Short mmCIF file of C-alpha atoms in Angstrom, two decimals:
data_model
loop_
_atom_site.label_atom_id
_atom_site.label_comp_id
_atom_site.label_asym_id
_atom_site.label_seq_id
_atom_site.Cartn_x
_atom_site.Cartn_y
_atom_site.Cartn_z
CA UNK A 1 0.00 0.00 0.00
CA UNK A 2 2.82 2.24 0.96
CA UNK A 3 4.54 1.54 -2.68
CA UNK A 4 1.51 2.04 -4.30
CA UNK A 5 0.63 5.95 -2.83
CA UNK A 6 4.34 7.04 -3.68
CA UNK A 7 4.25 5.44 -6.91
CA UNK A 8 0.85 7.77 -7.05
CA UNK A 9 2.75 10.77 -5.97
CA UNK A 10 5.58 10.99 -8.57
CA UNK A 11 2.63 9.95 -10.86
CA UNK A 12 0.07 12.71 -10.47
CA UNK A 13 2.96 15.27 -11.05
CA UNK A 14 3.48 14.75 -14.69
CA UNK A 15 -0.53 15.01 -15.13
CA UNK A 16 -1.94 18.40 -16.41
CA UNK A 17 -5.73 19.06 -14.92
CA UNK A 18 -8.38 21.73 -16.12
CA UNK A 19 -6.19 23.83 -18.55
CA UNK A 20 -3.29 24.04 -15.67
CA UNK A 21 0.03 24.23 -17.09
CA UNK A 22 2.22 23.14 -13.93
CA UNK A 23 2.40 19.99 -12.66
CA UNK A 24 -0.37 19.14 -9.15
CA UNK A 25 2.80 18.01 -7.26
CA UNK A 26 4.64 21.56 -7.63
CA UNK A 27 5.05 21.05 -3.66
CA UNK A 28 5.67 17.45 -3.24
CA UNK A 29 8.92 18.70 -2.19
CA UNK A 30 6.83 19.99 1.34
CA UNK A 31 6.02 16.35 1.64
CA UNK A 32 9.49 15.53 3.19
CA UNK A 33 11.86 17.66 4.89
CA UNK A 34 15.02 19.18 2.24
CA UNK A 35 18.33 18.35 2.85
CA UNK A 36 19.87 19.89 5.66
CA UNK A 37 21.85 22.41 3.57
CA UNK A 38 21.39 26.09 4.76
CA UNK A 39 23.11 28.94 3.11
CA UNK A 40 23.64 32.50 4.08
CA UNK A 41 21.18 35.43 4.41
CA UNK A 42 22.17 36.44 0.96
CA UNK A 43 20.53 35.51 -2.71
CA UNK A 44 21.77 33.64 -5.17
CA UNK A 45 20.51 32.38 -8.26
CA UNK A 46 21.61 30.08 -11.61
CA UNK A 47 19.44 30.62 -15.14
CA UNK A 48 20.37 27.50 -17.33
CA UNK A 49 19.94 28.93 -20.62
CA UNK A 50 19.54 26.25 -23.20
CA UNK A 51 19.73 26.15 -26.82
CA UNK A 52 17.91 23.41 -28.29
CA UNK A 53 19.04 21.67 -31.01
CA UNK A 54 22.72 22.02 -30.55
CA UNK A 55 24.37 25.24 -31.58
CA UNK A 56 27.06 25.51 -34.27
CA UNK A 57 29.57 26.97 -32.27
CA UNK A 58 32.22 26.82 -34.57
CA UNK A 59 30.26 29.89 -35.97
CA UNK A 60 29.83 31.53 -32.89
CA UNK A 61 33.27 31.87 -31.18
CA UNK A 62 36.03 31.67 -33.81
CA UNK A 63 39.69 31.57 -33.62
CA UNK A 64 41.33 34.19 -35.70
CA UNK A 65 44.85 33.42 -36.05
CA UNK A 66 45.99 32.56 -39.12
CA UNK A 67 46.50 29.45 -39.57
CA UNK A 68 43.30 28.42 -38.33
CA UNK A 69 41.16 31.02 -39.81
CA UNK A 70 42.74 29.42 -43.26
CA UNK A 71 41.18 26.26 -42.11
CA UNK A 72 37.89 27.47 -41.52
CA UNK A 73 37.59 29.36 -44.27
CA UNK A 74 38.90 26.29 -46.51
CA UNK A 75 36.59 23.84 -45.10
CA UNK A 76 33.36 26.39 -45.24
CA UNK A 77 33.51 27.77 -47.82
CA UNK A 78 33.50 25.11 -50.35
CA UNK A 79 31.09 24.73 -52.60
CA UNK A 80 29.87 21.84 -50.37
CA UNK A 81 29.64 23.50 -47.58
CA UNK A 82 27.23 25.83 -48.84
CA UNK A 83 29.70 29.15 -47.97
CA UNK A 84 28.59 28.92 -44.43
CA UNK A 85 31.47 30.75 -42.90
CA UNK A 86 31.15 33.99 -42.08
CA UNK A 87 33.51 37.15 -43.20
CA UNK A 88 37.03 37.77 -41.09
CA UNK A 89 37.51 40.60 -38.85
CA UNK A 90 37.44 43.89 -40.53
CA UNK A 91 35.32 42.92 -43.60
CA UNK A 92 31.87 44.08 -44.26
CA UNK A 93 29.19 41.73 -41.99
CA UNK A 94 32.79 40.62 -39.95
CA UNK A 95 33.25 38.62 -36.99
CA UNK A 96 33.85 40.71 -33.82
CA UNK A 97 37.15 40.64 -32.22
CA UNK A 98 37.35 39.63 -28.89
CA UNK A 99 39.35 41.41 -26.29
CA UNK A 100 40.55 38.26 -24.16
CA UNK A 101 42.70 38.54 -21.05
CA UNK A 102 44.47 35.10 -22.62
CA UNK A 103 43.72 34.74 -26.36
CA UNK A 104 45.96 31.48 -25.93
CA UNK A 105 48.07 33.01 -28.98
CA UNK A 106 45.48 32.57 -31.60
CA UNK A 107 43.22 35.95 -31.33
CA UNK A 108 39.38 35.16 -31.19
CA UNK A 109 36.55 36.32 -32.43
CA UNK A 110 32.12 35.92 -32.47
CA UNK A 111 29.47 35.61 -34.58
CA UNK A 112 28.86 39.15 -35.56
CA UNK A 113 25.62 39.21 -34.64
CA UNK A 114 26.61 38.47 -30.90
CA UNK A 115 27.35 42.43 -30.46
CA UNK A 116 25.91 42.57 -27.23
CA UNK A 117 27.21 39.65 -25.88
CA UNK A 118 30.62 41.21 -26.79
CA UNK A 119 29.44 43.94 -24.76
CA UNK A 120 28.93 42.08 -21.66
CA UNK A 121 32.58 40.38 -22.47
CA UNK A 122 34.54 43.63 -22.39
CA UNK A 123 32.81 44.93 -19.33
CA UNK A 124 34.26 41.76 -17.81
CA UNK A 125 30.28 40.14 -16.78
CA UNK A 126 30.90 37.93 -19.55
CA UNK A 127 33.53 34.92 -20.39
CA UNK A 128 33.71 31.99 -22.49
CA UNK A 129 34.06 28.06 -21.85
CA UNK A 130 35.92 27.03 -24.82
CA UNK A 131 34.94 23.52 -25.54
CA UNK A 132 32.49 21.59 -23.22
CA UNK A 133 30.63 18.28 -23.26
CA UNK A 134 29.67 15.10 -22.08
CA UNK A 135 32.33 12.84 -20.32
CA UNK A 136 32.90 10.15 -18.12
CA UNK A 137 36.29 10.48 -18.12
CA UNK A 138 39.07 12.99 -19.83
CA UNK A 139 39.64 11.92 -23.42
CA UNK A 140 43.21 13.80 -24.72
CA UNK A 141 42.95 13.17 -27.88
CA UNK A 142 41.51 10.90 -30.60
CA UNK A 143 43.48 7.68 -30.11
CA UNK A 144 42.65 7.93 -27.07
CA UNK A 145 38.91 7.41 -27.58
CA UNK A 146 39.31 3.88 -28.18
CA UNK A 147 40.77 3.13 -24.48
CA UNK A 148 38.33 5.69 -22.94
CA UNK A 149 34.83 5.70 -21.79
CA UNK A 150 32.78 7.59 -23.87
CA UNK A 151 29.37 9.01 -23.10
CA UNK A 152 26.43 6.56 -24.61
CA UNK A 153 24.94 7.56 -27.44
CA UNK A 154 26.26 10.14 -28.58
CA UNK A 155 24.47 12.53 -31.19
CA UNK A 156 21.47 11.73 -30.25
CA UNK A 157 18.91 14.92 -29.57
CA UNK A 158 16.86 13.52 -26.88
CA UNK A 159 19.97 11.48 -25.23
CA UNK A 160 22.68 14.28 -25.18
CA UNK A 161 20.09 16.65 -23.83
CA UNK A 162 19.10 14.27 -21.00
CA UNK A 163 23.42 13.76 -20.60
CA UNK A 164 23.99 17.32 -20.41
CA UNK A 165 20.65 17.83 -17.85
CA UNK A 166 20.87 14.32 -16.29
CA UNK A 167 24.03 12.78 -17.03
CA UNK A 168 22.05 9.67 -18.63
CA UNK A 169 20.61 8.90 -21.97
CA UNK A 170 16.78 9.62 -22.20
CA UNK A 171 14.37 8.72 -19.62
CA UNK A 172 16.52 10.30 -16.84
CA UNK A 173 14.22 11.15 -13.80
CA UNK A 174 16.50 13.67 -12.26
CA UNK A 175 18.97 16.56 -13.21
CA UNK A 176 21.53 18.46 -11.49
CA UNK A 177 19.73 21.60 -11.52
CA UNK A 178 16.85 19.07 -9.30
CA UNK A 179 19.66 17.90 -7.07
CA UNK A 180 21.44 21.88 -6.51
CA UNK A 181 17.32 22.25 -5.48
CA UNK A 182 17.21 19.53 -3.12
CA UNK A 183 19.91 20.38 -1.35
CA UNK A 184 19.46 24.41 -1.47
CA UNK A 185 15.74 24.24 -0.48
CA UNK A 186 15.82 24.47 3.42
CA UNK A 187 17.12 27.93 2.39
CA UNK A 188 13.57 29.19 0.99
CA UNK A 189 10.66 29.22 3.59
CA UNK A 190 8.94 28.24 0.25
CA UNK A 191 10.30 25.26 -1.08
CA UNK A 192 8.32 24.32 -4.50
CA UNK A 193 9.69 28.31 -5.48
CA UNK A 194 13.12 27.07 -5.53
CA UNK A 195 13.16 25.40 -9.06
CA UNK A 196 11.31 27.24 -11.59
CA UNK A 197 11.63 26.45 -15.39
CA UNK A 198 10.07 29.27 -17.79
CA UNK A 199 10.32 27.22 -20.90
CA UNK A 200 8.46 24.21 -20.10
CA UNK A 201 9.18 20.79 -18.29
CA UNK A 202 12.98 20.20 -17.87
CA UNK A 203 14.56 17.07 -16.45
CA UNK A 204 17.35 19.52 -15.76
CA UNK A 205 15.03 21.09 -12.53
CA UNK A 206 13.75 17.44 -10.92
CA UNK A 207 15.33 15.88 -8.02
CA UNK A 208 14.94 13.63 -5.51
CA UNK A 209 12.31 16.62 -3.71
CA UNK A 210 12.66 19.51 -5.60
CA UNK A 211 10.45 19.96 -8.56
CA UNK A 212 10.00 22.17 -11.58
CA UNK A 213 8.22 24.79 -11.11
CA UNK A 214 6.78 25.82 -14.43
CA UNK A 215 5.41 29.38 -15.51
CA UNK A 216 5.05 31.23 -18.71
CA UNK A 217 5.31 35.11 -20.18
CA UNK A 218 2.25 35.91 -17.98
CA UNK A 219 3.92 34.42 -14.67
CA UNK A 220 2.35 31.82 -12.14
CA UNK A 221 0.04 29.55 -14.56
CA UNK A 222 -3.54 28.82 -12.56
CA UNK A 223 -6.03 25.96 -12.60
CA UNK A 224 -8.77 27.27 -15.01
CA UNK A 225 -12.09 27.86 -13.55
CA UNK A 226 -11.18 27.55 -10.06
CA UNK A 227 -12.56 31.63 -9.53
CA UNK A 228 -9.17 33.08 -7.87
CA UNK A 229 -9.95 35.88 -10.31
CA UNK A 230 -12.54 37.59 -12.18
CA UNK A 231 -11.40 36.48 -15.57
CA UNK A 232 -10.72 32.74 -14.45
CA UNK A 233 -14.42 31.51 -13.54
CA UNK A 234 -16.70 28.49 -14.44
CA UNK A 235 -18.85 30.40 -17.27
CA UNK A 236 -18.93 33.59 -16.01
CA UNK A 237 -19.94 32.85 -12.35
CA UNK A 238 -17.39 33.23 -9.31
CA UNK A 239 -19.98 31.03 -7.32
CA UNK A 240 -18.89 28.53 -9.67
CA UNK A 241 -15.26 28.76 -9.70
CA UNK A 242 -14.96 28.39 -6.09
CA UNK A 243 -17.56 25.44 -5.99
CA UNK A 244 -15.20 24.12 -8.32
CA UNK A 245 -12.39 24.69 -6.49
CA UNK A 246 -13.96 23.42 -3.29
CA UNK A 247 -14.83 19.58 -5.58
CA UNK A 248 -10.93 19.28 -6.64
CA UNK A 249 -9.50 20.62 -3.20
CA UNK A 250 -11.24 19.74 -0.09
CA UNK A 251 -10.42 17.09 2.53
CA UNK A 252 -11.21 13.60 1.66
CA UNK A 253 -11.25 10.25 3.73
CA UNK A 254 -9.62 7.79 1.24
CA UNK A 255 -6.08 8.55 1.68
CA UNK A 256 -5.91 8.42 -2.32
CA UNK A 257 -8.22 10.97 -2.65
CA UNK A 258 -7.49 12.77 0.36
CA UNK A 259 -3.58 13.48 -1.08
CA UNK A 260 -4.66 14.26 -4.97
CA UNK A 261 -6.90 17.17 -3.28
CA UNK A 262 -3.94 17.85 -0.97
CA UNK A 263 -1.38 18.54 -4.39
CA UNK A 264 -4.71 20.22 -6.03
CA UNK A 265 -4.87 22.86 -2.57
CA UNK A 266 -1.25 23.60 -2.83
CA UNK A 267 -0.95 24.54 -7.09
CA UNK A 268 -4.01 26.49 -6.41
CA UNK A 269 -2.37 28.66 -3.09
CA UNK A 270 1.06 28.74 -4.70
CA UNK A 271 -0.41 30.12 -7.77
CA UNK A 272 -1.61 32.71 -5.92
CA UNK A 273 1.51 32.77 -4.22
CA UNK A 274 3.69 33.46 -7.00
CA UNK A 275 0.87 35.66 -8.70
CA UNK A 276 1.18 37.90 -5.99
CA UNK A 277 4.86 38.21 -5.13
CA UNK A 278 5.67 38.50 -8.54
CA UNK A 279 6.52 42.27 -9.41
CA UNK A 280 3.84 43.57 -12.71
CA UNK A 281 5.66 43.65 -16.33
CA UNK A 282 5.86 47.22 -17.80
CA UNK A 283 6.49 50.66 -16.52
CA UNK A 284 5.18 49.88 -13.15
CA UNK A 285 7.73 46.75 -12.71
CA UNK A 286 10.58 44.96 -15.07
CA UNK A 287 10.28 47.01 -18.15
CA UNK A 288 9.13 45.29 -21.15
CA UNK A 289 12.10 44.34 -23.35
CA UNK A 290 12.92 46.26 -26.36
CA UNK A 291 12.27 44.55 -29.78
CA UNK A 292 15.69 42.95 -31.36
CA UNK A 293 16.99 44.06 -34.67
CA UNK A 294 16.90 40.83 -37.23
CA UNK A 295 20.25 40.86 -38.63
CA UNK A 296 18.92 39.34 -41.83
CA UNK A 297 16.45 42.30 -42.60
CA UNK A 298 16.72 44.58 -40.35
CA UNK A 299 13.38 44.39 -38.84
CA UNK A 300 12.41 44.72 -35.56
CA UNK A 301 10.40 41.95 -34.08
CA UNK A 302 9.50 40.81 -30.67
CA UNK A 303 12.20 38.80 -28.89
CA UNK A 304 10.46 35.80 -26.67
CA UNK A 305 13.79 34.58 -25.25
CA UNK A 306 13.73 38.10 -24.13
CA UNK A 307 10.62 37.96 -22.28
CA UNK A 308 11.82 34.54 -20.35
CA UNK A 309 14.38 36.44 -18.85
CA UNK A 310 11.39 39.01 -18.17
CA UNK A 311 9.52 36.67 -16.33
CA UNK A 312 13.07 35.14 -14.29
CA UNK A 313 13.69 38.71 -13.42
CA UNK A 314 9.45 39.38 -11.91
CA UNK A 315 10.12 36.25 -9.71
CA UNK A 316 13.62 36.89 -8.52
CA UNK A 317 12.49 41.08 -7.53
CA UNK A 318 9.48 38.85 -5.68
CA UNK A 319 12.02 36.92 -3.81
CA UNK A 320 11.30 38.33 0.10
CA UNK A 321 7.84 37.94 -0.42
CA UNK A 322 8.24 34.13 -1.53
CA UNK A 323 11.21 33.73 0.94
CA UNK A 324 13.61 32.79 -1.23
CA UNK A 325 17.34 32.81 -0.81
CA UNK A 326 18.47 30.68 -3.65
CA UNK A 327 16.86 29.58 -6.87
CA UNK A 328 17.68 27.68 -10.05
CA UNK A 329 15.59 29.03 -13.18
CA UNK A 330 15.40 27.46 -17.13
CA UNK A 331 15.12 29.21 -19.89
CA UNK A 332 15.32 28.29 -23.19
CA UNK A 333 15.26 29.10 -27.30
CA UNK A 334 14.99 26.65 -30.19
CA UNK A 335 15.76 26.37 -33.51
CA UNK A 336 19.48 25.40 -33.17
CA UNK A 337 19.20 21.98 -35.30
CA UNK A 338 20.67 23.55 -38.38
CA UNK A 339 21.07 21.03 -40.97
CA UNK A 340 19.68 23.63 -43.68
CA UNK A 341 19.46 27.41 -44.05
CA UNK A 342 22.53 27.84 -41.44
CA UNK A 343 23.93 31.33 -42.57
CA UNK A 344 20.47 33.12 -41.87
CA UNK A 345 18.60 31.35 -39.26
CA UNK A 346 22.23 30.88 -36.83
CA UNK A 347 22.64 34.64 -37.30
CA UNK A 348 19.19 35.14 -36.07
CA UNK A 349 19.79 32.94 -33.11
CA UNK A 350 22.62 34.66 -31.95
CA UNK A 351 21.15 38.10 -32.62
CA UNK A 352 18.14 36.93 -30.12
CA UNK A 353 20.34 35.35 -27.56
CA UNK A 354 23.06 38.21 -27.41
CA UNK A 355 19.85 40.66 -26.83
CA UNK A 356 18.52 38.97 -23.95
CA UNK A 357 21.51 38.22 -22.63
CA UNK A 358 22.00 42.29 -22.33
CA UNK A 359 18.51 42.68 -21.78
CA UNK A 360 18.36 40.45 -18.31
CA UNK A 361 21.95 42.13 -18.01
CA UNK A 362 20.73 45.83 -18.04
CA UNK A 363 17.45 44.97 -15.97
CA UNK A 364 19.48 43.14 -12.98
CA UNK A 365 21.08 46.29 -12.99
CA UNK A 366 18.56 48.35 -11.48
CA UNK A 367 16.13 46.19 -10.00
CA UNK A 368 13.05 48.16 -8.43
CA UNK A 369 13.36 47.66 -4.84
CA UNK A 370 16.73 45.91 -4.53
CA UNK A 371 19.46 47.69 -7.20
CA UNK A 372 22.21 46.69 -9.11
CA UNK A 373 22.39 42.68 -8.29
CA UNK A 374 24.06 41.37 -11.15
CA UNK A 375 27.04 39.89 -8.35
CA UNK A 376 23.77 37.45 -7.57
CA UNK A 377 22.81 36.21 -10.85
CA UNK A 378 24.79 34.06 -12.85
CA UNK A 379 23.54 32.95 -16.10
CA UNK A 380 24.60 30.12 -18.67
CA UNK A 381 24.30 28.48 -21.63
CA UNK A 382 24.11 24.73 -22.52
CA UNK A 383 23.30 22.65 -25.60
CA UNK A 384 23.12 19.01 -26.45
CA UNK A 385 26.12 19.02 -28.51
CA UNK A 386 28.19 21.33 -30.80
CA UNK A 387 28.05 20.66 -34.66
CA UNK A 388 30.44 18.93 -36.86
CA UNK A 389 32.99 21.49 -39.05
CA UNK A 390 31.41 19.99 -42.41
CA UNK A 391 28.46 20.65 -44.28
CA UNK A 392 26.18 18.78 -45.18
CA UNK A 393 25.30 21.16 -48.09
CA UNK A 394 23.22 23.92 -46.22
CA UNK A 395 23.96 23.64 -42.45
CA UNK A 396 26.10 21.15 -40.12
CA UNK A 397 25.26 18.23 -38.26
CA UNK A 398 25.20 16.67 -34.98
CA UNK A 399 28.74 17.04 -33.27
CA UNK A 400 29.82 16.54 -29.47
CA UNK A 401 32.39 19.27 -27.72
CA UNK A 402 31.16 23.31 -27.78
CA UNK A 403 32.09 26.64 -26.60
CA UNK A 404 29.26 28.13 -24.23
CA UNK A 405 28.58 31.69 -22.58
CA UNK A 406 28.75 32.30 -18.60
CA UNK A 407 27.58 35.90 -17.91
CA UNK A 408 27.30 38.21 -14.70
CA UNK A 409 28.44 40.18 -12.10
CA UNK A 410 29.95 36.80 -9.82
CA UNK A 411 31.81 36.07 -13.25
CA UNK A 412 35.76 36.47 -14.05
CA UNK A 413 34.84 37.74 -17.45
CA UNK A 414 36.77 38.89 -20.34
CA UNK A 415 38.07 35.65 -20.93
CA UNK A 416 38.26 31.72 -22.15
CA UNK A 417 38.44 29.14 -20.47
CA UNK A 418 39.79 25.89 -21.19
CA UNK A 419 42.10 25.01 -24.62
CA UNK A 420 40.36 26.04 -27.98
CA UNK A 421 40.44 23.12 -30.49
CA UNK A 422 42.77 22.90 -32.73
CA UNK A 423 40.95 23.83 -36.50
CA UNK A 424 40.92 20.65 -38.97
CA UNK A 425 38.96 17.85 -39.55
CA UNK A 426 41.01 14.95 -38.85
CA UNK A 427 42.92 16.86 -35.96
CA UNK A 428 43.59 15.16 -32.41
CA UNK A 429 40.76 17.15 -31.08
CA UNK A 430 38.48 15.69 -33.72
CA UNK A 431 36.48 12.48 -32.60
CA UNK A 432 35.77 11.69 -36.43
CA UNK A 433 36.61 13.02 -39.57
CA UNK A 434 33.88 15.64 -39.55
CA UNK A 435 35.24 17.97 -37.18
CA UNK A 436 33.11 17.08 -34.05
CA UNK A 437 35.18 17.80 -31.18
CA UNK A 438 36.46 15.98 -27.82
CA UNK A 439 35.45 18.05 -24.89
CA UNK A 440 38.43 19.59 -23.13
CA UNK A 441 36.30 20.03 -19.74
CA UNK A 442 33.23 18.13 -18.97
CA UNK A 443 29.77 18.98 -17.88
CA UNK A 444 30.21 18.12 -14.42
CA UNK A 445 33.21 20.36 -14.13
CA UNK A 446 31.40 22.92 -15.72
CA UNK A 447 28.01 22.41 -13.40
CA UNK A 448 30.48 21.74 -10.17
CA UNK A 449 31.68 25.32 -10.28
CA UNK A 450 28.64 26.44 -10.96
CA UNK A 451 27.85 24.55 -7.50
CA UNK A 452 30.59 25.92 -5.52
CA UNK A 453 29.41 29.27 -6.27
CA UNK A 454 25.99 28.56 -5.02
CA UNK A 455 27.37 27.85 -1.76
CA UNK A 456 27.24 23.73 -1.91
CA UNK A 457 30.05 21.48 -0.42
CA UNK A 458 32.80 19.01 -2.10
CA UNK A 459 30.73 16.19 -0.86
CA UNK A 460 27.84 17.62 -2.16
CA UNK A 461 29.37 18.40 -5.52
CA UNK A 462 30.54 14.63 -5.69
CA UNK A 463 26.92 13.33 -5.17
CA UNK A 464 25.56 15.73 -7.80
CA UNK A 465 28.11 15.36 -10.40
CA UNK A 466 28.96 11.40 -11.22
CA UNK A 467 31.74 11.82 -12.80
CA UNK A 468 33.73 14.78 -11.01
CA UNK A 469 35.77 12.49 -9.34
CA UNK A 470 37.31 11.86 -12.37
CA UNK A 471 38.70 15.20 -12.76
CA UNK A 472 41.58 16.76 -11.77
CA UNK A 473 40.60 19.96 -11.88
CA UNK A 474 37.17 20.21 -10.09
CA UNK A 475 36.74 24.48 -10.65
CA UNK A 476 37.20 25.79 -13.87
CA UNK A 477 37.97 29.02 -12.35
CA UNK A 478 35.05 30.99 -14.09
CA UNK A 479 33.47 32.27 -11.24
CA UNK A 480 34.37 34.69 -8.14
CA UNK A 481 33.24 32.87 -4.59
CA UNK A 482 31.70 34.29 -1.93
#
């Protein structure tokens, strides 16, 4: 009987009742008591950015030294490869050079659409991780790939997004940004506000307790009909809504019962919860972002990647009301699976990202009620894989290792971390003759110092992060502690 009501429990949260967007069991986590692990009196929060589909990054950060841009331009701009590569430094529509601290001898450069990411860079909120990925273990070099564990399945969509969220192939129940939650909770007198995912359900945010906590552009998603609000009623009648509410949420004797209207009571109060604490979008609140400028037209247009990092920013200026110390958020943008029509849509997706990026950037800075708290926000990026230096005519296709974006005021910015690839396809950084990369660091690496900033333990670190122990070098150095 006992089996059978948990088994219930971790059931009835994936179920979707009435219209409501977040899972019933929001606050399962209130179920059991968090892990004893109790920060300060400060706030801190991570925003897992992720770009689905795996992002070319071979056409986003770009080593400019000569011989290697001679490589890149060989292999992409063939008339195979479609002339995907973009122009050098200086030239009309030209990469954008990047002032590094340690250029590692080769000069770099970005996508030059990623203008205001650049700007974030040189203000030193912004740095670089220069090739990350999957591992079990550290692979050197090619050769060594066939002594070496290697991650399964590897370019897969749905299996290198659950290894980079859950460190196992598809059908992972928990992620790392779950387990930070678990063990971060006790800090937050409410505990289901301590993972919150505004792009949908993640396996990155679900732990052992801890639970995504789902909202969209409008904020805290309610049970429709329930009458909490004028506009959310059973036909037009109040009376209704609450009768309704009262059938899905009141006391029952069969324990079965009695706990689905005990998850139904607690999405319908932390709804109002979040609802409430949440500061208003607009003048009044966070200002609405500006539109982004489409770098293939011109055009403005609305940015929704943008407004994500609109809603983070309502929740985290709500954060005394929902006593919350620290949080883990998810954000996300697709379109990143570019086997076709690379040259436009990539330099649309880095236009989009580099404006929110300076758009959450610029509104952290002077939060209504609390300031400049960029030092407490840490945002970055993450993608199931990079993509291979080929072409397959119009685009690239699934590769492994890629360079991702860390940004804010905690980071050591203006800088890369971890050796750049050497340019070629059958180089020893290549794991086939396409150009997919090894990862010089892994995800766990990357995610551990992450963790360490956030305030959680070694031991802690080793339980989240299978594979850290691995490593020799457990901090990429990235981020500024304390």
């Amino acid at each position: 009987m006992n089996q059978s009501r948990r088994a219930f429990l971790r059931t009835s949260s994936s179920l979707s009742f009435m219209g409501v967007a977040a899972p019933f069991g929001i606050n399962l986590a209130t179920l059991a008591a968090a892990s004893a692990q109790t920060a300060g009196t400060d706030y801190k929060a991570l925003v897992c950015l992720y770009f689905f589909g795996g992002n070319d990054s071979a056409n986003s950060v770009l080593p400019t030294d000569a011989t290697s841009w001679a490589e890149y331009t060989r292999i992409r701009t063939t008339a195979e490869a479609g002339n995907i590569a973009l122009p050098a430094v200086g030239q009309p529509g030209g990469v954008l050079p990047l002032n590094a601290i340690n250029n590692q001898g080769r000069g770099f450069a970005l996508h030059p659409a990623l203008r205001d990411f650049q700007t974030l860079f040189d203000a030193g909120r912004g740095a670089i991780l220069s090739n990350v990925g999957p591992l079990i273990e550290p692979i050197a070099n090619r050769t060594e790939m066939n002594t070496k564990r290697r991650p399964p399945k590897l370019f897969s969509h749905n299996d290198q997004t659950s290894m980079w969220q859950a460190f196992a192939p598809e059908g992972a129940r928990q992620g790392w940004g779950g387990r930070m939650g678990d063990l971060l909770m006790a800090s937050n007198s409410k505990a289901m506000f301590t993972c919150i995912s505004a792009s949908g359900n993640t396996v990155f945010l679900s732990g052992n307790q801890a639970l995504a906590y789902q909202v969209n552009g409008g904020g805290a998603v309610a049970i429709g009909g329930v009458g909490t609000t004028a506009n959310n009623t059973v036909y037009g009648s109040m009376a209704g809504g609450a009768a309704l509410r009262n059938l899905i949420s009141s006391d029952r004797a069969h324990f079965l019962e009695k706990d689905h209207s005990a998850i139904v009571k607690r999405s319908i109060d932390a709804q109002v919860d979040l609802a409430t604490a949440m500061l208003p979008a607009g003048p009044t609140g966070i200002p609405n972002p500006p539109q982004y400028t489409n770098p293939n037209n011109g055009n403005l247009a609305n940015n929704g990647l943008a407004q994500q990092f609109q809603t983070v920013a309502r929740i985290i200026a709500g954060r005394s009301a929902l006593g919350t110390r620290r949080q883990v958020f998810f954000v996300g943008i697709g379109g990143f699976d570019t086997h076709d029509f690379q040259r436009n849509n990539h330099a649309d997706l880095m236009a989009r990202i580099g404006h929110a990026l300076k758009y959450f950037d610029d509104t952290l800075a002077a939060m209504p009620g609390l300031g400049d708290i960029r030092n407490q926000v840490t945002v970055f990026s993450s993608s199931e894989f990079g993509r291979t230096y080929t072409s397959n005519g119009d685009g690239t296709d699934h590769g492994w290792g890629a360079s991702h974006f860390v940004t804010g005021g905690a980071v050591i910015g203006r800088d890369l971390y971890g050796r750049f690839p050497t340019i070629g396809l059958t180089t020893p950084d290549s794991a086939s003759g396409s150009g997919a990369w090894i990862p010089v660091h892994s995800v766990d690496q990357y995610g551990a110092t992450l963790g360490r900033w956030m305030g959680l333990s070694e031991t802690q670190l080793n339980d989240i992060f299978p594979n850290l122990r691995n490593f020799t070098q457990r901090d990429l150095g990235f981020m500024r502690l304390g």
